[in-house]
mmCIF file with all atom_site columns, C-alpha atoms in Angstrom:
data_model
loop_
_atom_site.group_PDB
_atom_site.id
_atom_site.type_symbol
_atom_site.label_atom_id
_atom_site.label_alt_id
_atom_site.label_comp_id
_atom_site.label_asym_id
_atom_site.label_entity_id
_atom_site.label_seq_id
_atom_site.pdbx_PDB_ins_code
_atom_site.Cartn_x
_atom_site.Cartn_y
_atom_site.Cartn_z
_atom_site.occupancy
_atom_site.B_iso_or_equiv
_atom_site.pdbx_formal_charge
_atom_site.auth_seq_id
_atom_site.auth_comp_id
_atom_site.auth_asym_id
_atom_site.auth_atom_id
_atom_site.pdbx_PDB_model_num
ATOM 1   C CA . MET A 1 1   ? -1.206  -31.335 13.113  1.00 47.00 ? 11  MET A CA 1
ATOM 2   C CA . LEU A 1 2   ? -3.792  -29.489 11.029  1.00 50.00 ? 12  LEU A CA 1
ATOM 3   C CA . VAL A 1 3   ? -4.563  -25.876 11.778  1.00 55.00 ? 13  VAL A CA 1
ATOM 4   C CA . GLU A 1 4   ? -8.157  -24.735 11.442  1.00 63.00 ? 14  GLU A CA 1
ATOM 5   C CA . PRO A 1 5   ? -8.458  -22.049 8.760   1.00 67.00 ? 15  PRO A CA 1
ATOM 6   C CA . ILE A 1 6   ? -9.520  -18.643 10.027  1.00 74.00 ? 16  ILE A CA 1
ATOM 7   C CA . ASP A 1 7   ? -12.099 -16.633 8.107   1.00 80.00 ? 17  ASP A CA 1
ATOM 8   C CA . ILE A 1 8   ? -10.579 -13.419 6.774   1.00 80.00 ? 18  ILE A CA 1
ATOM 9   C CA . LEU A 1 9   ? -13.758 -11.560 7.737   1.00 78.00 ? 19  LEU A CA 1
ATOM 10  C CA . SER A 1 10  ? -13.555 -12.519 11.414  1.00 79.00 ? 20  SER A CA 1
ATOM 11  C CA . THR A 1 11  ? -11.740 -10.605 14.125  1.00 80.00 ? 21  THR A CA 1
ATOM 12  C CA . ARG A 1 12  ? -9.761  -13.794 14.817  1.00 86.00 ? 22  ARG A CA 1
ATOM 13  C CA . PHE A 1 13  ? -7.932  -13.139 11.551  1.00 87.00 ? 23  PHE A CA 1
ATOM 14  C CA . ASP A 1 14  ? -6.786  -9.760  12.878  1.00 86.00 ? 24  ASP A CA 1
ATOM 15  C CA . ASP A 1 15  ? -5.567  -11.502 16.034  1.00 85.00 ? 25  ASP A CA 1
ATOM 16  C CA . LYS A 1 16  ? -3.658  -13.999 13.888  1.00 87.00 ? 26  LYS A CA 1
ATOM 17  C CA . LEU A 1 17  ? -2.030  -11.126 11.971  1.00 87.00 ? 27  LEU A CA 1
ATOM 18  C CA . ASP A 1 18  ? -0.974  -9.477  15.235  1.00 88.00 ? 28  ASP A CA 1
ATOM 19  C CA . GLU A 1 19  ? 0.979   -12.637 16.097  1.00 89.00 ? 29  GLU A CA 1
ATOM 20  C CA . ILE A 1 20  ? 3.045   -12.394 12.892  1.00 89.00 ? 30  ILE A CA 1
ATOM 21  C CA . GLU A 1 21  ? 6.241   -10.486 13.470  1.00 90.00 ? 31  GLU A CA 1
ATOM 22  C CA . THR A 1 22  ? 7.547   -9.259  10.116  1.00 94.00 ? 32  THR A CA 1
ATOM 23  C CA . PRO A 1 23  ? 5.594   -6.954  7.800   1.00 94.00 ? 33  PRO A CA 1
ATOM 24  C CA . GLU A 1 24  ? 6.533   -9.139  4.823   1.00 94.00 ? 34  GLU A CA 1
ATOM 25  C CA . ALA A 1 25  ? 5.043   -12.230 6.479   1.00 94.00 ? 35  ALA A CA 1
ATOM 26  C CA . LYS A 1 26  ? 1.897   -10.260 7.362   1.00 93.00 ? 36  LYS A CA 1
ATOM 27  C CA . ALA A 1 27  ? 1.564   -9.105  3.766   1.00 94.00 ? 37  ALA A CA 1
ATOM 28  C CA . ALA A 1 28  ? 2.011   -12.668 2.491   1.00 94.00 ? 38  ALA A CA 1
ATOM 29  C CA . GLU A 1 29  ? -0.636  -13.978 4.905   1.00 93.00 ? 39  GLU A CA 1
ATOM 30  C CA . MET A 1 30  ? -3.068  -11.201 3.979   1.00 93.00 ? 40  MET A CA 1
ATOM 31  C CA . GLU A 1 31  ? -2.475  -11.690 0.252   1.00 94.00 ? 41  GLU A CA 1
ATOM 32  C CA . HIS A 1 32  ? -3.078  -15.434 0.542   1.00 93.00 ? 42  HIS A CA 1
ATOM 33  C CA . ALA A 1 33  ? -6.262  -14.924 2.589   1.00 93.00 ? 43  ALA A CA 1
ATOM 34  C CA . ILE A 1 34  ? -7.610  -12.246 0.224   1.00 95.00 ? 44  ILE A CA 1
ATOM 35  C CA . LYS A 1 35  ? -6.949  -14.448 -2.819  1.00 95.00 ? 45  LYS A CA 1
ATOM 36  C CA . HIS A 1 36  ? -8.726  -17.346 -1.124  1.00 93.00 ? 46  HIS A CA 1
ATOM 37  C CA . GLU A 1 37  ? -11.735 -15.217 -0.183  1.00 93.00 ? 47  GLU A CA 1
ATOM 38  C CA . ILE A 1 38  ? -12.007 -13.868 -3.736  1.00 95.00 ? 48  ILE A CA 1
ATOM 39  C CA . ARG A 1 39  ? -11.784 -17.366 -5.218  1.00 94.00 ? 49  ARG A CA 1
ATOM 40  C CA . VAL A 1 40  ? -14.491 -18.676 -2.866  1.00 92.00 ? 50  VAL A CA 1
ATOM 41  C CA . LYS A 1 41  ? -16.889 -15.724 -3.187  1.00 93.00 ? 51  LYS A CA 1
ATOM 42  C CA . LEU A 1 42  ? -16.467 -14.712 -6.848  1.00 95.00 ? 52  LEU A CA 1
ATOM 43  C CA . ASP A 1 43  ? -19.628 -16.533 -7.973  1.00 94.00 ? 53  ASP A CA 1
ATOM 44  C CA . GLU A 1 44  ? -21.651 -15.043 -5.104  1.00 93.00 ? 54  GLU A CA 1
ATOM 45  C CA . ASN A 1 45  ? -20.857 -11.463 -6.022  1.00 94.00 ? 55  ASN A CA 1
ATOM 46  C CA . PRO A 1 46  ? -19.004 -11.136 -9.332  1.00 95.00 ? 56  PRO A CA 1
ATOM 47  C CA . VAL A 1 47  ? -19.120 -7.336  -9.419  1.00 95.00 ? 57  VAL A CA 1
ATOM 48  C CA . LEU A 1 48  ? -17.522 -6.838  -6.008  1.00 95.00 ? 58  LEU A CA 1
ATOM 49  C CA . TYR A 1 49  ? -15.025 -9.680  -6.135  1.00 96.00 ? 59  TYR A CA 1
ATOM 50  C CA . THR A 1 50  ? -13.909 -9.033  -9.716  1.00 96.00 ? 60  THR A CA 1
ATOM 51  C CA . SER A 1 51  ? -13.106 -5.435  -8.769  1.00 96.00 ? 61  SER A CA 1
ATOM 52  C CA . LEU A 1 52  ? -11.268 -6.613  -5.640  1.00 97.00 ? 62  LEU A CA 1
ATOM 53  C CA . LYS A 1 53  ? -9.358  -9.205  -7.674  1.00 97.00 ? 63  LYS A CA 1
ATOM 54  C CA . GLU A 1 54  ? -8.262  -6.514  -10.140 1.00 97.00 ? 64  GLU A CA 1
ATOM 55  C CA . ARG A 1 55  ? -7.255  -4.229  -7.276  1.00 97.00 ? 65  ARG A CA 1
ATOM 56  C CA . LEU A 1 56  ? -5.247  -7.022  -5.635  1.00 97.00 ? 66  LEU A CA 1
ATOM 57  C CA . GLU A 1 57  ? -3.449  -7.806  -8.906  1.00 97.00 ? 67  GLU A CA 1
ATOM 58  C CA . GLU A 1 58  ? -2.623  -4.117  -9.313  1.00 97.00 ? 68  GLU A CA 1
ATOM 59  C CA . LEU A 1 59  ? -1.253  -3.918  -5.747  1.00 97.00 ? 69  LEU A CA 1
ATOM 60  C CA . ILE A 1 60  ? 0.909   -6.996  -6.269  1.00 95.00 ? 70  ILE A CA 1
ATOM 61  C CA . ALA A 1 61  ? 2.285   -5.558  -9.519  1.00 96.00 ? 71  ALA A CA 1
ATOM 62  C CA . ARG A 1 62  ? 2.975   -2.177  -7.906  1.00 95.00 ? 72  ARG A CA 1
ATOM 63  C CA . ARG A 1 63  ? 4.817   -3.867  -5.023  1.00 93.00 ? 73  ARG A CA 1
ATOM 64  C CA . LYS A 1 64  ? 6.935   -5.908  -7.444  1.00 92.00 ? 74  LYS A CA 1
ATOM 65  C CA . GLU A 1 65  ? 7.832   -2.690  -9.264  1.00 93.00 ? 75  GLU A CA 1
ATOM 66  C CA . ARG A 1 66  ? 8.714   -1.148  -5.889  1.00 92.00 ? 76  ARG A CA 1
ATOM 67  C CA . GLN A 1 67  ? 6.048   1.538   -6.226  1.00 93.00 ? 77  GLN A CA 1
ATOM 68  C CA . LEU A 1 68  ? 4.658   0.651   -2.780  1.00 92.00 ? 78  LEU A CA 1
ATOM 69  C CA . THR A 1 69  ? 6.448   0.282   0.529   1.00 94.00 ? 79  THR A CA 1
ATOM 70  C CA . ILE A 1 70  ? 5.550   -2.739  2.634   1.00 94.00 ? 80  ILE A CA 1
ATOM 71  C CA . GLU A 1 71  ? 3.651   -0.442  5.014   1.00 95.00 ? 81  GLU A CA 1
ATOM 72  C CA . GLU A 1 72  ? 1.632   1.030   2.141   1.00 95.00 ? 82  GLU A CA 1
ATOM 73  C CA . LEU A 1 73  ? 0.906   -2.472  0.856   1.00 95.00 ? 83  LEU A CA 1
ATOM 74  C CA . LEU A 1 74  ? -0.322  -3.595  4.287   1.00 95.00 ? 84  LEU A CA 1
ATOM 75  C CA . GLU A 1 75  ? -2.610  -0.562  4.454   1.00 96.00 ? 85  GLU A CA 1
ATOM 76  C CA . GLU A 1 76  ? -3.999  -1.300  0.978   1.00 96.00 ? 86  GLU A CA 1
ATOM 77  C CA . TYR A 1 77  ? -4.608  -4.937  1.940   1.00 96.00 ? 87  TYR A CA 1
ATOM 78  C CA . ARG A 1 78  ? -6.448  -3.765  5.055   1.00 94.00 ? 88  ARG A CA 1
ATOM 79  C CA . ASP A 1 79  ? -8.635  -1.567  2.838   1.00 96.00 ? 89  ASP A CA 1
ATOM 80  C CA . VAL A 1 80  ? -9.467  -4.558  0.611   1.00 96.00 ? 90  VAL A CA 1
ATOM 81  C CA . MET A 1 81  ? -10.348 -6.660  3.659   1.00 93.00 ? 91  MET A CA 1
ATOM 82  C CA . GLU A 1 82  ? -12.486 -3.853  5.056   1.00 93.00 ? 92  GLU A CA 1
ATOM 83  C CA . LYS A 1 83  ? -14.376 -3.609  1.760   1.00 93.00 ? 93  LYS A CA 1
ATOM 84  C CA . MET A 1 84  ? -15.128 -7.327  1.994   1.00 92.00 ? 94  MET A CA 1
ATOM 85  C CA . ARG A 1 85  ? -16.316 -6.934  5.581   1.00 89.00 ? 95  ARG A CA 1
ATOM 86  C CA . THR A 1 86  ? -18.566 -3.924  4.998   1.00 92.00 ? 96  THR A CA 1
ATOM 87  C CA . ASN A 1 87  ? -20.265 -5.172  1.828   1.00 89.00 ? 97  ASN A CA 1
ATOM 88  C CA . ALA A 1 88  ? -23.181 -6.787  3.697   1.00 80.00 ? 98  ALA A CA 1
ATOM 89  C CA . GLU A 1 89  ? -23.650 -3.654  5.818   1.00 88.00 ? 99  GLU A CA 1
ATOM 90  C CA . GLU A 1 90  ? -23.793 -1.532  2.659   1.00 92.00 ? 100 GLU A CA 1
ATOM 91  C CA . GLY A 1 91  ? -26.481 -3.815  1.261   1.00 91.00 ? 101 GLY A CA 1
ATOM 92  C CA . ALA A 1 92  ? -28.573 -3.479  4.409   1.00 90.00 ? 102 ALA A CA 1
ATOM 93  C CA . ALA A 1 93  ? -28.127 0.307   4.316   1.00 92.00 ? 103 ALA A CA 1
ATOM 94  C CA . HIS A 1 94  ? -29.569 0.263   0.782   1.00 90.00 ? 104 HIS A CA 1
ATOM 95  C CA . GLY A 1 95  ? -32.542 -1.796  2.005   1.00 90.00 ? 105 GLY A CA 1
ATOM 96  C CA . PHE A 1 96  ? -31.479 -5.185  0.656   1.00 93.00 ? 106 PHE A CA 1
ATOM 97  C CA . GLU A 1 97  ? -31.301 -8.665  2.084   1.00 92.00 ? 107 GLU A CA 1
ATOM 98  C CA . PRO A 1 98  ? -27.808 -10.200 1.789   1.00 90.00 ? 108 PRO A CA 1
ATOM 99  C CA . GLU A 1 99  ? -28.802 -12.311 -1.226  1.00 92.00 ? 109 GLU A CA 1
ATOM 100 C CA . GLN A 1 100 ? -30.294 -9.288  -3.039  1.00 95.00 ? 110 GLN A CA 1
ATOM 101 C CA . TYR A 1 101 ? -27.328 -6.912  -2.836  1.00 96.00 ? 111 TYR A CA 1
ATOM 102 C CA . PRO A 1 102 ? -25.190 -8.673  -5.484  1.00 96.00 ? 112 PRO A CA 1
ATOM 103 C CA . PHE A 1 103 ? -28.128 -8.273  -7.909  1.00 97.00 ? 113 PHE A CA 1
ATOM 104 C CA . TYR A 1 104 ? -28.236 -4.553  -7.152  1.00 97.00 ? 114 TYR A CA 1
ATOM 105 C CA . GLN A 1 105 ? -24.473 -4.226  -7.645  1.00 96.00 ? 115 GLN A CA 1
ATOM 106 C CA . MET A 1 106 ? -24.661 -6.052  -10.964 1.00 96.00 ? 116 MET A CA 1
ATOM 107 C CA . LEU A 1 107 ? -27.599 -3.982  -12.224 1.00 97.00 ? 117 LEU A CA 1
ATOM 108 C CA . ALA A 1 108 ? -25.981 -0.732  -11.064 1.00 95.00 ? 118 ALA A CA 1
ATOM 109 C CA . SER A 1 109 ? -22.721 -1.569  -12.840 1.00 94.00 ? 119 SER A CA 1
ATOM 110 C CA . GLU A 1 110 ? -24.445 -2.669  -16.065 1.00 94.00 ? 120 GLU A CA 1
ATOM 111 C CA . LEU A 1 111 ? -27.106 0.052   -16.200 1.00 94.00 ? 121 LEU A CA 1
ATOM 112 C CA . GLU A 1 112 ? -24.971 3.149   -15.840 1.00 90.00 ? 122 GLU A CA 1
ATOM 113 C CA . GLY A 1 113 ? -27.020 6.304   -16.143 1.00 89.00 ? 123 GLY A CA 1
ATOM 114 C CA . PHE A 1 114 ? -30.088 4.785   -14.482 1.00 94.00 ? 124 PHE A CA 1
ATOM 115 C CA . GLU A 1 115 ? -31.409 6.536   -11.391 1.00 95.00 ? 125 GLU A CA 1
ATOM 116 C CA . ASP A 1 116 ? -30.375 4.718   -8.203  1.00 93.00 ? 126 ASP A CA 1
ATOM 117 C CA . ASP A 1 117 ? -34.000 4.428   -7.041  1.00 94.00 ? 127 ASP A CA 1
ATOM 118 C CA . ASN A 1 118 ? -34.917 2.792   -10.353 1.00 96.00 ? 128 ASN A CA 1
ATOM 119 C CA . VAL A 1 119 ? -32.075 0.285   -9.999  1.00 96.00 ? 129 VAL A CA 1
ATOM 120 C CA . LYS A 1 120 ? -33.173 -0.493  -6.433  1.00 96.00 ? 130 LYS A CA 1
ATOM 121 C CA . GLU A 1 121 ? -36.766 -1.027  -7.547  1.00 97.00 ? 131 GLU A CA 1
ATOM 122 C CA . LEU A 1 122 ? -35.649 -3.211  -10.462 1.00 97.00 ? 132 LEU A CA 1
ATOM 123 C CA . THR A 1 123 ? -33.514 -5.272  -8.070  1.00 97.00 ? 133 THR A CA 1
ATOM 124 C CA . HIS A 1 124 ? -36.497 -5.921  -5.813  1.00 97.00 ? 134 HIS A CA 1
ATOM 125 C CA . ILE A 1 125 ? -38.708 -6.839  -8.779  1.00 97.00 ? 135 ILE A CA 1
ATOM 126 C CA . ILE A 1 126 ? -36.154 -9.238  -10.264 1.00 97.00 ? 136 ILE A CA 1
ATOM 127 C CA . THR A 1 127 ? -35.434 -10.986 -6.973  1.00 97.00 ? 137 THR A CA 1
ATOM 128 C CA . GLU A 1 128 ? -39.198 -11.275 -6.448  1.00 96.00 ? 138 GLU A CA 1
ATOM 129 C CA . ILE A 1 129 ? -39.535 -12.909 -9.894  1.00 96.00 ? 139 ILE A CA 1
ATOM 130 C CA . ILE A 1 130 ? -36.850 -15.405 -8.899  1.00 95.00 ? 140 ILE A CA 1
ATOM 131 C CA . GLU A 1 131 ? -38.479 -16.156 -5.549  1.00 93.00 ? 141 GLU A CA 1
ATOM 132 C CA . GLU A 1 132 ? -41.909 -16.615 -7.149  1.00 93.00 ? 142 GLU A CA 1
ATOM 133 C CA . ASN A 1 133 ? -40.644 -19.021 -9.811  1.00 91.00 ? 143 ASN A CA 1
ATOM 134 C CA . ARG A 1 134 ? -38.263 -21.226 -7.900  1.00 90.00 ? 144 ARG A CA 1
ATOM 135 C CA . VAL A 1 135 ? -39.329 -24.706 -6.908  1.00 89.00 ? 145 VAL A CA 1
ATOM 136 C CA . ILE A 1 136 ? -37.486 -27.656 -5.408  1.00 89.00 ? 146 ILE A CA 1
ATOM 137 C CA . ASP A 1 137 ? -34.385 -28.409 -7.507  1.00 90.00 ? 147 ASP A CA 1
ATOM 138 C CA . TRP A 1 138 ? -35.265 -25.584 -9.909  1.00 91.00 ? 148 TRP A CA 1
ATOM 139 C CA . THR A 1 139 ? -31.639 -25.228 -10.973 1.00 90.00 ? 149 THR A CA 1
ATOM 140 C CA . PHE A 1 140 ? -31.923 -28.661 -12.626 1.00 92.00 ? 150 PHE A CA 1
ATOM 141 C CA . LYS A 1 141 ? -35.236 -27.925 -14.392 1.00 92.00 ? 151 LYS A CA 1
ATOM 142 C CA . ASP A 1 142 ? -34.761 -26.252 -17.757 1.00 94.00 ? 152 ASP A CA 1
ATOM 143 C CA . ASP A 1 143 ? -38.438 -25.320 -18.114 1.00 94.00 ? 153 ASP A CA 1
ATOM 144 C CA . VAL A 1 144 ? -38.406 -23.453 -14.784 1.00 94.00 ? 154 VAL A CA 1
ATOM 145 C CA . LYS A 1 145 ? -35.162 -21.658 -15.655 1.00 95.00 ? 155 LYS A CA 1
ATOM 146 C CA . ARG A 1 146 ? -36.494 -20.788 -19.110 1.00 96.00 ? 156 ARG A CA 1
ATOM 147 C CA . GLU A 1 147 ? -39.668 -19.245 -17.629 1.00 96.00 ? 157 GLU A CA 1
ATOM 148 C CA . MET A 1 148 ? -37.655 -17.346 -15.012 1.00 96.00 ? 158 MET A CA 1
ATOM 149 C CA . ARG A 1 149 ? -35.243 -16.003 -17.644 1.00 97.00 ? 159 ARG A CA 1
ATOM 150 C CA . LYS A 1 150 ? -38.174 -14.985 -19.869 1.00 97.00 ? 160 LYS A CA 1
ATOM 151 C CA . ARG A 1 151 ? -39.810 -13.038 -17.027 1.00 98.00 ? 161 ARG A CA 1
ATOM 152 C CA . ILE A 1 152 ? -36.514 -11.375 -16.113 1.00 97.00 ? 162 ILE A CA 1
ATOM 153 C CA . LYS A 1 153 ? -35.944 -10.309 -19.731 1.00 98.00 ? 163 LYS A CA 1
ATOM 154 C CA . ARG A 1 154 ? -39.508 -8.993  -19.937 1.00 97.00 ? 164 ARG A CA 1
ATOM 155 C CA . GLN A 1 155 ? -38.902 -6.936  -16.782 1.00 97.00 ? 165 GLN A CA 1
ATOM 156 C CA . LEU A 1 156 ? -35.573 -5.619  -18.074 1.00 97.00 ? 166 LEU A CA 1
ATOM 157 C CA . ARG A 1 157 ? -37.272 -4.459  -21.280 1.00 96.00 ? 167 ARG A CA 1
ATOM 158 C CA . ALA A 1 158 ? -40.140 -2.893  -19.302 1.00 96.00 ? 168 ALA A CA 1
ATOM 159 C CA . SER A 1 159 ? -37.526 -1.038  -17.243 1.00 95.00 ? 169 SER A CA 1
ATOM 160 C CA . ASN A 1 160 ? -35.988 0.422   -20.419 1.00 94.00 ? 170 ASN A CA 1
ATOM 161 C CA . CYS A 1 161 ? -32.816 -1.643  -20.276 1.00 94.00 ? 171 CYS A CA 1
ATOM 162 C CA . PRO A 1 162 ? -30.939 -1.164  -23.572 1.00 93.00 ? 172 PRO A CA 1
ATOM 163 C CA . SER A 1 163 ? -31.998 -4.010  -25.878 1.00 93.00 ? 173 SER A CA 1
ATOM 164 C CA . LYS A 1 164 ? -28.387 -4.971  -26.626 1.00 95.00 ? 174 LYS A CA 1
ATOM 165 C CA . GLN A 1 165 ? -27.847 -5.665  -22.901 1.00 94.00 ? 175 GLN A CA 1
ATOM 166 C CA . VAL A 1 166 ? -31.024 -7.629  -22.128 1.00 96.00 ? 176 VAL A CA 1
ATOM 167 C CA . GLU A 1 167 ? -29.793 -11.102 -23.104 1.00 96.00 ? 177 GLU A CA 1
ATOM 168 C CA . SER A 1 168 ? -26.385 -10.806 -21.452 1.00 96.00 ? 178 SER A CA 1
ATOM 169 C CA . LEU A 1 169 ? -27.760 -9.221  -18.293 1.00 97.00 ? 179 LEU A CA 1
ATOM 170 C CA . ALA A 1 170 ? -30.530 -11.826 -17.982 1.00 97.00 ? 180 ALA A CA 1
ATOM 171 C CA . ARG A 1 171 ? -27.912 -14.584 -18.258 1.00 96.00 ? 181 ARG A CA 1
ATOM 172 C CA . GLN A 1 172 ? -25.745 -12.974 -15.552 1.00 97.00 ? 182 GLN A CA 1
ATOM 173 C CA . LEU A 1 173 ? -28.758 -12.491 -13.274 1.00 97.00 ? 183 LEU A CA 1
ATOM 174 C CA . MET A 1 174 ? -29.727 -16.143 -13.742 1.00 97.00 ? 184 MET A CA 1
ATOM 175 C CA . GLU A 1 175 ? -26.202 -17.206 -12.772 1.00 96.00 ? 185 GLU A CA 1
ATOM 176 C CA . LEU A 1 176 ? -26.507 -15.129 -9.606  1.00 96.00 ? 186 LEU A CA 1
ATOM 177 C CA . ALA A 1 177 ? -29.954 -16.597 -8.938  1.00 96.00 ? 187 ALA A CA 1
ATOM 178 C CA . GLU A 1 178 ? -28.534 -20.106 -9.106  1.00 94.00 ? 188 GLU A CA 1
ATOM 179 C CA . VAL A 1 179 ? -25.991 -19.173 -6.436  1.00 93.00 ? 189 VAL A CA 1
ATOM 180 C CA . HIS A 1 180 ? -28.240 -17.182 -4.077  1.00 92.00 ? 190 HIS A CA 1
ATOM 181 C CA . TYR A 1 181 ? -31.667 -18.738 -4.543  1.00 92.00 ? 191 TYR A CA 1
ATOM 182 C CA . LYS A 1 182 ? -30.767 -22.377 -5.126  1.00 87.00 ? 192 LYS A CA 1
ATOM 183 C CA . GLN A 1 183 ? -32.196 -23.583 -1.828  1.00 77.00 ? 193 GLN A CA 1
ATOM 184 C CA . ILE A 1 184 ? -35.785 -23.178 -0.763  1.00 67.00 ? 194 ILE A CA 1
ATOM 185 C CA . ALA A 1 185 ? -36.404 -22.447 2.912   1.00 54.00 ? 195 ALA A CA 1
ATOM 186 C CA . TYR A 1 186 ? -39.337 -24.224 4.502   1.00 48.00 ? 196 TYR A CA 1
#
């Protein structure tokens, strides 16, 4: 008999955890679910999920070294899960659509020292460039991707992005674009 997987972000997952009796089994279930969620969503939001992956690895190491009690570990895992759950709400609070927020997080992490309003504006401009340039199957069309990347780099330079970061940042933004803007809605 196969059991349907339960999304870690749903309240059903909390119900499933409540059914588990021992704290160690709860921690194992949470760890497995968090690892799975990170693996699945890493490409969608590399900034968030890379930081959560690093945090999870640190928690596992601290538990192995007996620096955390099982109760402390469970609380830390709940914090990680809560961060995953509230990410979309944070994006909306900043004025972003769900597909835009990972761009903002990437730009904010790469362009330290930039005013938040400038990063928000740059995010909107870059996602607009992507939306304007995408066509059916654009991810398979090198000429479309080349033009999109060129316009993104031009915008990064116009926004005073350090020249040594332009190429790398444009590449990362294009990778995000291929994940979030691959499909065209009709």
